[in-house]
Short mmCIF file of N, CA and C in Angstrom, two decimals:
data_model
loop_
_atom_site.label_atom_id
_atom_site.label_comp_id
_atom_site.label_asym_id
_atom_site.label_seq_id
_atom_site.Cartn_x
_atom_site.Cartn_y
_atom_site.Cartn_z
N UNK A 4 -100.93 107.97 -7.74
CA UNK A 4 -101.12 107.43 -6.42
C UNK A 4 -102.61 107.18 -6.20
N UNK A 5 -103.17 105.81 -5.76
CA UNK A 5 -104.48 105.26 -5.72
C UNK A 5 -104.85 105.76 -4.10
N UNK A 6 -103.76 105.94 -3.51
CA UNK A 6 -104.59 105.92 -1.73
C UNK A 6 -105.13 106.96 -1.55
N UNK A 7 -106.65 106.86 -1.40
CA UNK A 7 -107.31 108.53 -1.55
C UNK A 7 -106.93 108.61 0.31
N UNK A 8 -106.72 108.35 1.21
CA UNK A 8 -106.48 108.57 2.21
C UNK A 8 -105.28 109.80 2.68
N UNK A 9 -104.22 109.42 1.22
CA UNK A 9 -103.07 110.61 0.85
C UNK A 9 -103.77 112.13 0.55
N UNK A 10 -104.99 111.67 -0.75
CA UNK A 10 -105.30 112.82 -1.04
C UNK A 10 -105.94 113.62 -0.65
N UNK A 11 -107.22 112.69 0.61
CA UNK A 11 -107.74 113.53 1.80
C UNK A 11 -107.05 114.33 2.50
N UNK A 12 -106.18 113.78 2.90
CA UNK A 12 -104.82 114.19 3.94
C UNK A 12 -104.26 115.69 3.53
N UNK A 13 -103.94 115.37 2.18
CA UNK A 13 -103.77 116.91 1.35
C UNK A 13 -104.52 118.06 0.98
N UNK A 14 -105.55 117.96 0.91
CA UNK A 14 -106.62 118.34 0.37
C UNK A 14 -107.25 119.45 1.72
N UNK A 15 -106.64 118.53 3.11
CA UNK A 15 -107.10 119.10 4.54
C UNK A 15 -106.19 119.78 4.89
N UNK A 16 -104.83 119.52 4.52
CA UNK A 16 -103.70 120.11 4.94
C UNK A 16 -103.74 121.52 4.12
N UNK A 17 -103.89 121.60 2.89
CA UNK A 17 -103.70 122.72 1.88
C UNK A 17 -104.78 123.67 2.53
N UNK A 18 -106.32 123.33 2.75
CA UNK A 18 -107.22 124.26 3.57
C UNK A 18 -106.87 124.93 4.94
N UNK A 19 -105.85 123.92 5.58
CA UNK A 19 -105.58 124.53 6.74
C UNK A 19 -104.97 125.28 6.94
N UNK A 20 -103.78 125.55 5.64
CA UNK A 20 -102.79 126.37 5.35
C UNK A 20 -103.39 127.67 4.88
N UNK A 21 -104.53 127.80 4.09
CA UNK A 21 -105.37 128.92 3.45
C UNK A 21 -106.02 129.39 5.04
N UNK A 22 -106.41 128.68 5.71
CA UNK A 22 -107.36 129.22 6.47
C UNK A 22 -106.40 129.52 7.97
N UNK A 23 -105.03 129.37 7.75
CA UNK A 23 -104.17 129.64 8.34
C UNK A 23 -103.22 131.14 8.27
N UNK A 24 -103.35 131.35 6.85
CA UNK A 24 -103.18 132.66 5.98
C UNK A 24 -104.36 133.32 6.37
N UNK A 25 -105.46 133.30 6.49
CA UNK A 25 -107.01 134.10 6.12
C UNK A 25 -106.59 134.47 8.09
N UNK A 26 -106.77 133.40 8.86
CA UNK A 26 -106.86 134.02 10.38
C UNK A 26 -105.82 134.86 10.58
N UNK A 27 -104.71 135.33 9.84
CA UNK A 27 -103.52 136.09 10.54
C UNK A 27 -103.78 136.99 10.12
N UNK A 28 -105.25 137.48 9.05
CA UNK A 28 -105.72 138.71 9.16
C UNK A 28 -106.09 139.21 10.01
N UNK A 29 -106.44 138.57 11.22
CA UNK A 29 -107.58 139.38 11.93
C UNK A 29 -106.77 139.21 13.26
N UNK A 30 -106.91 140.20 14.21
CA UNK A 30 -106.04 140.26 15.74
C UNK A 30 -106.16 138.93 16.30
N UNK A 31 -105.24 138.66 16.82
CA UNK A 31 -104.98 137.97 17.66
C UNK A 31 -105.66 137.95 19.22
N UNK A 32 -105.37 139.45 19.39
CA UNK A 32 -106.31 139.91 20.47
C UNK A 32 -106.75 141.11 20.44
N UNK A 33 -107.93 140.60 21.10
CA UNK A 33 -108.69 141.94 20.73
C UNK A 33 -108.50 143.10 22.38
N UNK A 34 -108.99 144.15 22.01
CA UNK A 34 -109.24 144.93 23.57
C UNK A 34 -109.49 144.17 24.40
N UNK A 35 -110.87 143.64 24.92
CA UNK A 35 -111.21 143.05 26.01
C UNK A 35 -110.16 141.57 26.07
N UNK A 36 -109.60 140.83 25.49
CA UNK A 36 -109.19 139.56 25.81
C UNK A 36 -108.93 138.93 23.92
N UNK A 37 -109.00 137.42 23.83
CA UNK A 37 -109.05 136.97 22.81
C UNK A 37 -109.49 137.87 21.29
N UNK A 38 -109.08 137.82 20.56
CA UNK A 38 -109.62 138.49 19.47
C UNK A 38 -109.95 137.54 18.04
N UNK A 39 -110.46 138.42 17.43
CA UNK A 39 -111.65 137.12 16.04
C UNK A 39 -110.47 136.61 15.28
N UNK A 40 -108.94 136.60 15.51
CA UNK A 40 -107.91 135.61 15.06
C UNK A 40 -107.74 134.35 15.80
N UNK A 41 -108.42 134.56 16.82
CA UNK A 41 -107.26 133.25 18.02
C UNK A 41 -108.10 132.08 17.61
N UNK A 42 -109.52 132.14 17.50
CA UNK A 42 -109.89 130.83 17.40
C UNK A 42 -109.57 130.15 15.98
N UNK A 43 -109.72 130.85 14.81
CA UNK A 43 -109.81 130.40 13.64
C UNK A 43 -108.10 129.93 13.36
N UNK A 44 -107.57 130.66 14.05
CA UNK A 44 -105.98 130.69 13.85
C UNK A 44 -105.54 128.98 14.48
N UNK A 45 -106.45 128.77 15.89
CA UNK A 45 -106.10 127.95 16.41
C UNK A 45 -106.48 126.43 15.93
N UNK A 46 -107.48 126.65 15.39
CA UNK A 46 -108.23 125.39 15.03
C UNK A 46 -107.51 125.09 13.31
N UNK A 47 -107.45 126.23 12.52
CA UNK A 47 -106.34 125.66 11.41
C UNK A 47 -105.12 124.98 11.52
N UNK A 48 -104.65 125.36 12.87
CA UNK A 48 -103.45 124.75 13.00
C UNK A 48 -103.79 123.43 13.68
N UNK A 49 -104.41 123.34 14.31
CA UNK A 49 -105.20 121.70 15.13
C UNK A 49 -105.32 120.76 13.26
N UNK A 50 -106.08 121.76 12.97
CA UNK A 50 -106.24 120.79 11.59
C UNK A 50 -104.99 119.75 10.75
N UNK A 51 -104.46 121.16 10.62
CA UNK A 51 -102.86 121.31 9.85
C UNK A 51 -102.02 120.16 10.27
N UNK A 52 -102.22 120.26 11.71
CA UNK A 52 -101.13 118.88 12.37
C UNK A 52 -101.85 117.97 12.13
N UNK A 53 -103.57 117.38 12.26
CA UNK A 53 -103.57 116.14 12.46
C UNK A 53 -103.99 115.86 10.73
N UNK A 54 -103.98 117.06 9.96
CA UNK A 54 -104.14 116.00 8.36
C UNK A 54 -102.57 115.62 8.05
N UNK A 55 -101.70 116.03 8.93
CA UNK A 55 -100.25 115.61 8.98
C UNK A 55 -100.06 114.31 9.25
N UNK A 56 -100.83 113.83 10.31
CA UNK A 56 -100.93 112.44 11.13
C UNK A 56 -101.75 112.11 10.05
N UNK A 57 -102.62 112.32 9.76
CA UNK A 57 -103.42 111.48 8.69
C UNK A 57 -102.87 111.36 7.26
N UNK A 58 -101.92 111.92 7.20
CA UNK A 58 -101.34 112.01 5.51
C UNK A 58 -99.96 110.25 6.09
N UNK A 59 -99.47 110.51 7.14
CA UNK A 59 -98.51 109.65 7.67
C UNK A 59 -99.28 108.57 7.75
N UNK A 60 -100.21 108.28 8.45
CA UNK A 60 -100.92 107.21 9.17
C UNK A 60 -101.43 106.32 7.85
N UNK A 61 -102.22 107.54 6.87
CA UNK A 61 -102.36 106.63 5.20
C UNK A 61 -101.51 106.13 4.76
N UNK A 62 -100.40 106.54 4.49
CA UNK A 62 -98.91 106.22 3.83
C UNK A 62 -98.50 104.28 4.25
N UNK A 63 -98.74 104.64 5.51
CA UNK A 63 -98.31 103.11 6.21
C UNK A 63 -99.23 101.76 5.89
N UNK A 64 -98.26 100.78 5.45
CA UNK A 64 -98.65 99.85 4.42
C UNK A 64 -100.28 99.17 4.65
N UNK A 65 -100.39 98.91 5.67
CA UNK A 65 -101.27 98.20 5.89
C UNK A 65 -102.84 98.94 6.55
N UNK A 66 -102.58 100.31 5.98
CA UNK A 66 -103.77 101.52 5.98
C UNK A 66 -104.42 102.02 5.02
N UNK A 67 -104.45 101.18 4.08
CA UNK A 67 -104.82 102.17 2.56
C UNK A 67 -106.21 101.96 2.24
N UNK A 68 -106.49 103.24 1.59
CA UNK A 68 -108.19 103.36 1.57
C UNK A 68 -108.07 103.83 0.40
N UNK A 69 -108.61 102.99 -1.07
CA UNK A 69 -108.61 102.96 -2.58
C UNK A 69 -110.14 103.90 -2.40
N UNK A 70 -109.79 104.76 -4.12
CA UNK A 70 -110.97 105.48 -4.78
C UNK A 70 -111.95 104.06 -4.83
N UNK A 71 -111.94 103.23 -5.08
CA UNK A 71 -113.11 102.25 -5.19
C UNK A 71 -113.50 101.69 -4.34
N UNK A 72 -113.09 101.92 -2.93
CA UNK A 72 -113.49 101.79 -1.71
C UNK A 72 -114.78 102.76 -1.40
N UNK A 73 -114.29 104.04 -1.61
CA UNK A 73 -115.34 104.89 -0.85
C UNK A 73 -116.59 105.26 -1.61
N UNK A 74 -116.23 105.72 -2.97
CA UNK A 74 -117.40 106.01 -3.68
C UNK A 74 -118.64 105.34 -3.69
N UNK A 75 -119.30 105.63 -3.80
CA UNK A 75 -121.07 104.68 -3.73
C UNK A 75 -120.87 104.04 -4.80
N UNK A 76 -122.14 103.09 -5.00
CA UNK A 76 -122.22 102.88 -6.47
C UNK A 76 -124.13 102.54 -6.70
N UNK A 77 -124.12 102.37 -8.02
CA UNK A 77 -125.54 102.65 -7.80
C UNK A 77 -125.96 103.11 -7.71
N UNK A 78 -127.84 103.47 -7.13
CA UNK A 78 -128.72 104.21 -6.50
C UNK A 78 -128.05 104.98 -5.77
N UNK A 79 -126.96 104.61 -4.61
CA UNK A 79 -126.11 105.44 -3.55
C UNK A 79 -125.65 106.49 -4.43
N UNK A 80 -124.83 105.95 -5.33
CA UNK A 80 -124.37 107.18 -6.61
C UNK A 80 -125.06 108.19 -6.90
N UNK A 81 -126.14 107.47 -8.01
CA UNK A 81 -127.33 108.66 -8.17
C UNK A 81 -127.73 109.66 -7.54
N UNK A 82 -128.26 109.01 -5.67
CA UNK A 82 -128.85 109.62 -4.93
C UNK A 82 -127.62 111.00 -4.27
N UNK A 83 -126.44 110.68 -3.94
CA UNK A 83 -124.80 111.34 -4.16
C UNK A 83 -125.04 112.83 -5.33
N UNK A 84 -125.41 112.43 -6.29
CA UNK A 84 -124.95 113.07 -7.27
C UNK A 84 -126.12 114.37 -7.50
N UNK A 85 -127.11 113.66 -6.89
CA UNK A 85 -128.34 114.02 -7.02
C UNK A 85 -128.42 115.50 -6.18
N UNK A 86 -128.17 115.20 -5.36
CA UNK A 86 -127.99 116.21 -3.89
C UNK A 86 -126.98 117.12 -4.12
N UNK A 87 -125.60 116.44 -4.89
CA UNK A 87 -125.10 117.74 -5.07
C UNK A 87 -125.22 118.31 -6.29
N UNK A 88 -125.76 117.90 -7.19
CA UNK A 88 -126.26 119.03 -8.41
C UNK A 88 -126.97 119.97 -7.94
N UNK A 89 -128.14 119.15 -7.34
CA UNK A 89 -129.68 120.02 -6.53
C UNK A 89 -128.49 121.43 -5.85
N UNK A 90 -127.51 121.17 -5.06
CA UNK A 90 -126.70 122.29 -4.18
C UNK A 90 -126.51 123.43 -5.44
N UNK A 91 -125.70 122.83 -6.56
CA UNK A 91 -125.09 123.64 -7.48
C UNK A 91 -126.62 124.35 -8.36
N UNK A 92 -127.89 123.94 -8.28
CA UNK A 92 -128.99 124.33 -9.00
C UNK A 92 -129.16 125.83 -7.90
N UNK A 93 -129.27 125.26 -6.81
CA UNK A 93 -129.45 126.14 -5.89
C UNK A 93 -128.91 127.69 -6.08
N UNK A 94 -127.93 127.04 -5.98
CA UNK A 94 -126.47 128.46 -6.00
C UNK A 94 -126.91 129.14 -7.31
N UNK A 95 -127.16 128.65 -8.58
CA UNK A 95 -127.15 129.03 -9.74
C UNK A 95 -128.51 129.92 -9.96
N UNK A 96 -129.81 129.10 -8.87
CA UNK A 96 -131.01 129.82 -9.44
C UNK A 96 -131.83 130.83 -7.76
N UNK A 97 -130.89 130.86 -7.15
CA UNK A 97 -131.84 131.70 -5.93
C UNK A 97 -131.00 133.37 -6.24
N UNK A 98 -130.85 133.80 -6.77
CA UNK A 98 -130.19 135.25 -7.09
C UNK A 98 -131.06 135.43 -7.94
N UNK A 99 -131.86 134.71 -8.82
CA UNK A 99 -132.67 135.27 -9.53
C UNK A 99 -133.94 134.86 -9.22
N UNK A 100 -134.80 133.97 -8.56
CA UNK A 100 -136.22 133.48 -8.38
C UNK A 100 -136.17 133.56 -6.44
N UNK A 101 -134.73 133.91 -5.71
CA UNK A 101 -135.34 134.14 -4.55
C UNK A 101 -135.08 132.72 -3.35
N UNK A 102 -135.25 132.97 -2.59
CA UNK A 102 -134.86 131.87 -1.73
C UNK A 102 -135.98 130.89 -1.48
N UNK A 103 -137.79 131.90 -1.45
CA UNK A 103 -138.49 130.73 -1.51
C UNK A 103 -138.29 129.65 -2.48
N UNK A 104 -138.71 130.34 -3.70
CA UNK A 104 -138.93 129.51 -4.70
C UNK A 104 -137.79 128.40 -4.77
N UNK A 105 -136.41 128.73 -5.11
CA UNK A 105 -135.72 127.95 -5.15
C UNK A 105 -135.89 126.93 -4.20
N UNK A 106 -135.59 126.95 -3.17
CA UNK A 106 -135.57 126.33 -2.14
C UNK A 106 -136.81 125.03 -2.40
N UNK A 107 -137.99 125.93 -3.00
CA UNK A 107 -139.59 124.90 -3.29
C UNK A 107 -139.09 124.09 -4.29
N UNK A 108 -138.31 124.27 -5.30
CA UNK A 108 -138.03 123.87 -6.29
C UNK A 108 -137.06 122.85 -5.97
N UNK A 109 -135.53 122.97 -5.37
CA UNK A 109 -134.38 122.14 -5.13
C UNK A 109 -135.23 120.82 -4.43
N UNK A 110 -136.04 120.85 -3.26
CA UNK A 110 -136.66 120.30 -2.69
C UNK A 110 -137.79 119.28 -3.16
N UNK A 111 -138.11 120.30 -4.48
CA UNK A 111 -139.21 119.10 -4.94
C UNK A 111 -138.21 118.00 -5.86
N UNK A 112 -137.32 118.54 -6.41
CA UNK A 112 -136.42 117.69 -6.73
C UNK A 112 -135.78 116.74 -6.24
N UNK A 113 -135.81 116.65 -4.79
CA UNK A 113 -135.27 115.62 -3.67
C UNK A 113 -136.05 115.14 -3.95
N UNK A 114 -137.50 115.58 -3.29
CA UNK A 114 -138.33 114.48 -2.40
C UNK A 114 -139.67 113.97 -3.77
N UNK A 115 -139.18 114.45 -5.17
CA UNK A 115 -140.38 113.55 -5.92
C UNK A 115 -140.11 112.22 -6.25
N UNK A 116 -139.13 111.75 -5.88
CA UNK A 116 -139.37 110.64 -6.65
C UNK A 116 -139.33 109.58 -5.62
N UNK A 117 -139.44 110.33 -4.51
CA UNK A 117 -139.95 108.81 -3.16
C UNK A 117 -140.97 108.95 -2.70
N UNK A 118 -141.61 110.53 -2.52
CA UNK A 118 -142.70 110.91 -2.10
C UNK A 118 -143.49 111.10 -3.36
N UNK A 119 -145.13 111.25 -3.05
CA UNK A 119 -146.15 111.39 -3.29
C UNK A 119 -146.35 112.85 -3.66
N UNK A 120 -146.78 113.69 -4.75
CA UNK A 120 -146.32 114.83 -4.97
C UNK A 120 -147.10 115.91 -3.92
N UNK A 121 -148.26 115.15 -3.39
CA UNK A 121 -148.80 116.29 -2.28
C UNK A 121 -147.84 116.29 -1.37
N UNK A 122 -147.09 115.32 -0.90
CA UNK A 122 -146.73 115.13 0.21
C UNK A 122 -145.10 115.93 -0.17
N UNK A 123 -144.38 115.78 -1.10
CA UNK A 123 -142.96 116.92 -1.91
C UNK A 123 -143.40 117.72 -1.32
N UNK A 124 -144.44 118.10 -2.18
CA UNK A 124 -144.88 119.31 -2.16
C UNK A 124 -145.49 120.17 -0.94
N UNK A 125 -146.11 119.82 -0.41
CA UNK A 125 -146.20 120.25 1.60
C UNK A 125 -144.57 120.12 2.09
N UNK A 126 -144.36 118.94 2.20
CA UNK A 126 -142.70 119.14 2.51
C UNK A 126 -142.16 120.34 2.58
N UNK A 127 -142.24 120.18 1.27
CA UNK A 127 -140.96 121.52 0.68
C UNK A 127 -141.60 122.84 0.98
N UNK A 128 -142.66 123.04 0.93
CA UNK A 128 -143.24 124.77 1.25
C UNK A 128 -142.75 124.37 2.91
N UNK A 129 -143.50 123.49 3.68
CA UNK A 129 -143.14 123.72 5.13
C UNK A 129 -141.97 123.90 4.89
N UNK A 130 -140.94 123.27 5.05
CA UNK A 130 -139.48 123.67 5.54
C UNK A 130 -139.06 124.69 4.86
N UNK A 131 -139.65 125.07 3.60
CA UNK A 131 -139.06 126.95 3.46
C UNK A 131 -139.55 127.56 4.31
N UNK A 132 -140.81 127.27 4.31
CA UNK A 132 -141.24 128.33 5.43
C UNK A 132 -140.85 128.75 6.80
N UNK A 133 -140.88 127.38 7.45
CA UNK A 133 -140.00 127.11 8.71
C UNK A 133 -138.57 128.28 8.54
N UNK A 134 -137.91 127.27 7.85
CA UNK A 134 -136.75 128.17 7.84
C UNK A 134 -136.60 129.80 7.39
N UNK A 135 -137.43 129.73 6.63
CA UNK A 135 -137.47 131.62 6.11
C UNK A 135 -137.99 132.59 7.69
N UNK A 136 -138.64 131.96 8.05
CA UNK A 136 -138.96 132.65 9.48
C UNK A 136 -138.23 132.82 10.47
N UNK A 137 -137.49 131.33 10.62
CA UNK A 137 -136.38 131.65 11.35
C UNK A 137 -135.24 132.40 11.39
N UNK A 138 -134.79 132.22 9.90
CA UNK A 138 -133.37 132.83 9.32
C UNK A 138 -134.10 134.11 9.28
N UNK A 139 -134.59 134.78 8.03
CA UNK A 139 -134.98 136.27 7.84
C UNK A 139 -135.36 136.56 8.84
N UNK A 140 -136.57 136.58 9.41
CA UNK A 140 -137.49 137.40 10.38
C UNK A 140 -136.87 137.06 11.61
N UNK A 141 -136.82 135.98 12.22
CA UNK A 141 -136.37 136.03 13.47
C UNK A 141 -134.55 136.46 14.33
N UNK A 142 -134.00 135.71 12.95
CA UNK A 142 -132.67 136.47 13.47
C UNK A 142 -131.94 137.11 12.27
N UNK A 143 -132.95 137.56 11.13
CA UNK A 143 -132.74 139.11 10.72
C UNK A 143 -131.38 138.68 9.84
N UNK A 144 -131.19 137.55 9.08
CA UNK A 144 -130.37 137.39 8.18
C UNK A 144 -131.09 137.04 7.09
N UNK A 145 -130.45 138.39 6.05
CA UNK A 145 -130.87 138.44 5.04
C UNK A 145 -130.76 137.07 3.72
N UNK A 146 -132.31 136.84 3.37
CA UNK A 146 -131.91 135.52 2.06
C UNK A 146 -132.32 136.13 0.84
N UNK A 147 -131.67 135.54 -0.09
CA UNK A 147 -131.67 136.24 -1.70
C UNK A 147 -133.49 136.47 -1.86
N UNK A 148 -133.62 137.22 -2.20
CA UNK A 148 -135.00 137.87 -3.17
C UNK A 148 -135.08 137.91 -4.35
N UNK A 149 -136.42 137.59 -4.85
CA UNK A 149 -136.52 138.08 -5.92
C UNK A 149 -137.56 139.26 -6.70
N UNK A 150 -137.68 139.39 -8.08
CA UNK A 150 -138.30 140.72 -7.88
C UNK A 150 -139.07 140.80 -7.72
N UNK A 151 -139.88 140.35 -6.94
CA UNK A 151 -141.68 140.56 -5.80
C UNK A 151 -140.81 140.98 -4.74
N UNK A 152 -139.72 140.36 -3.95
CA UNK A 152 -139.70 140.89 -3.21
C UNK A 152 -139.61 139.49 -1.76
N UNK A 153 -139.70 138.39 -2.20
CA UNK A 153 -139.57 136.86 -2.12
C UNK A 153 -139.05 136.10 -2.70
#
């Protein structure tokens, strides 16, 4: 079957069903009122029905959205592919070099080859920095370290 509109449809439906299983762990209600099940519970099922409508709505003849419709091609591709390797580099190398570094690193990987390497390079330290202050220090959520201690 070519209509990726089916396989979106599925793909949303099957998550909603997992994340439909995962909320009936947790109460429904809690002591005071609502409890940390009702929302997650509620919004899987919001999901659940409308990738239902959307699995139907694809199906119908004159709605179909082909794999060679959506994909990029080109530079769009590259730049696509680019971003999510950089994600998977990420994941693979901040448990061991730390959230700055990585982060300096994934980043210079974005921004060298449009920017100017002073300019990557400021980039990318500002917005770790930015963000390391915010996330760690200010609201005290912990980011991977490494062994300095950064």
């Amino acid at each position: 079957m070519k209509n990726y509109g089916v396989w979106v449809g599925i793909s949303l439906l099957l998550f909603s069903l997992f994340m439909v299983r995962e909320s009936l762990k947790y109460p429904y209600y809690g002591e005071y009122g609502p409890g940390p099940g009702l929302f997650p519970l509620w919004l899987s099922g919001l999901m659940g029905l409308f990738s239902i409508l959307f699995i139907l709505d694809s199906l119908r003849k004159n709605n179909k959205i082909m794999f060679s419709e959506v994909l990029p091609k080109g530079a769009a591709l590259v730049g696509v592919l680019k971003v999510v390797l950089s994600i998977f580099l990420f994941i693979l190398i901040s448990p061991f070099l730390g959230y700055i570094v990585s982060s300096i690193i994934v980043m210079l990987i974005l921004l060298m080859p449009d920017f100017k390497w002073k300019i990557s390079l400021s980039t990318a330290a500002s917005v770790t920095i930015v963000l390391y202050v915010v996330f760690n220090l200010i609201l005290d959520i912990p980011l991977p370290t490494n062994m300095l201690g950064w």
